[in-house]
Amino acid sequence: MIFCIIVLIQSLIGNVNSKKDFRDIQKTTMENFIQ
């Protein structure tokens, strides 16, 4: 649960900086979550 909140914060920051970074964060998040 805490991990998801941290990811959401990072995603929001990434979305402000660049939408590409936002998608990269989503991909790495899913990969880490699966592993």
PDB file of C-alpha atoms in Angstrom:
ATOM      1  CA  MET A   1       0.000   0.000   0.000  1.00  0.00           C
ATOM      2  CA  ILE A   2       2.753   2.453   0.968  1.00  0.00           C
ATOM      3  CA  PHE A   3       4.693   1.427  -2.164  1.00  0.00           C
ATOM      4  CA  CYS A   4       1.677   2.323  -4.332  1.00  0.00           C
ATOM      5  CA  ILE A   5       1.423   5.756  -2.721  1.00  0.00           C
ATOM      6  CA  ILE A   6       5.120   6.421  -3.375  1.00  0.00           C
ATOM      7  CA  VAL A   7       4.677   5.345  -6.991  1.00  0.00           C
ATOM      8  CA  LEU A   8       1.681   7.665  -7.398  1.00  0.00           C
ATOM      9  CA  ILE A   9       3.719  10.612  -6.101  1.00  0.00           C
ATOM     10  CA  GLN A  10       6.601   9.769  -8.449  1.00  0.00           C
ATOM     11  CA  SER A  11       4.132   9.385 -11.313  1.00  0.00           C
ATOM     12  CA  LEU A  12       2.616  12.822 -10.634  1.00  0.00           C
ATOM     13  CA  ILE A  13       6.075  14.426 -10.570  1.00  0.00           C
ATOM     14  CA  GLY A  14       7.030  12.559 -13.753  1.00  0.00           C
ATOM     15  CA  ASN A  15       3.784  13.641 -15.415  1.00  0.00           C
ATOM     16  CA  VAL A  16       4.584  17.290 -14.700  1.00  0.00           C
ATOM     17  CA  ASN A  17       8.144  16.916 -16.019  1.00  0.00           C
ATOM     18  CA  SER A  18       7.412  14.688 -19.003  1.00  0.00           C
ATOM     19  CA  LYS A  19       4.694  12.271 -20.046  1.00  0.00           C
ATOM     20  CA  LYS A  20       7.347   9.916 -21.425  1.00  0.00           C
ATOM     21  CA  ASP A  21       8.898   9.626 -17.966  1.00  0.00           C
ATOM     22  CA  PHE A  22       5.416   8.915 -16.605  1.00  0.00           C
ATOM     23  CA  ARG A  23       5.034   5.948 -18.944  1.00  0.00           C
ATOM     24  CA  ASP A  24       8.527   4.692 -18.126  1.00  0.00           C
ATOM     25  CA  ILE A  25       7.695   4.831 -14.419  1.00  0.00           C
ATOM     26  CA  GLN A  26       4.505   2.853 -15.059  1.00  0.00           C
ATOM     27  CA  LYS A  27       6.437   0.172 -16.974  1.00  0.00           C
ATOM     28  CA  THR A  28       9.141  -0.197 -14.324  1.00  0.00           C
ATOM     29  CA  THR A  29       6.490  -0.190 -11.605  1.00  0.00           C
ATOM     30  CA  MET A  30       4.569  -3.030 -13.246  1.00  0.00           C
ATOM     31  CA  GLU A  31       7.784  -4.994 -13.806  1.00  0.00           C
ATOM     32  CA  ASN A  32       8.861  -4.547 -10.183  1.00  0.00           C
ATOM     33  CA  PHE A  33       5.361  -5.413  -8.945  1.00  0.00           C
ATOM     34  CA  ILE A  34       5.313  -8.643 -10.977  1.00  0.00           C
ATOM     35  CA  GLN A  35       8.756  -9.621  -9.701  1.00  0.00           C
TER      36      GLN A  35
END
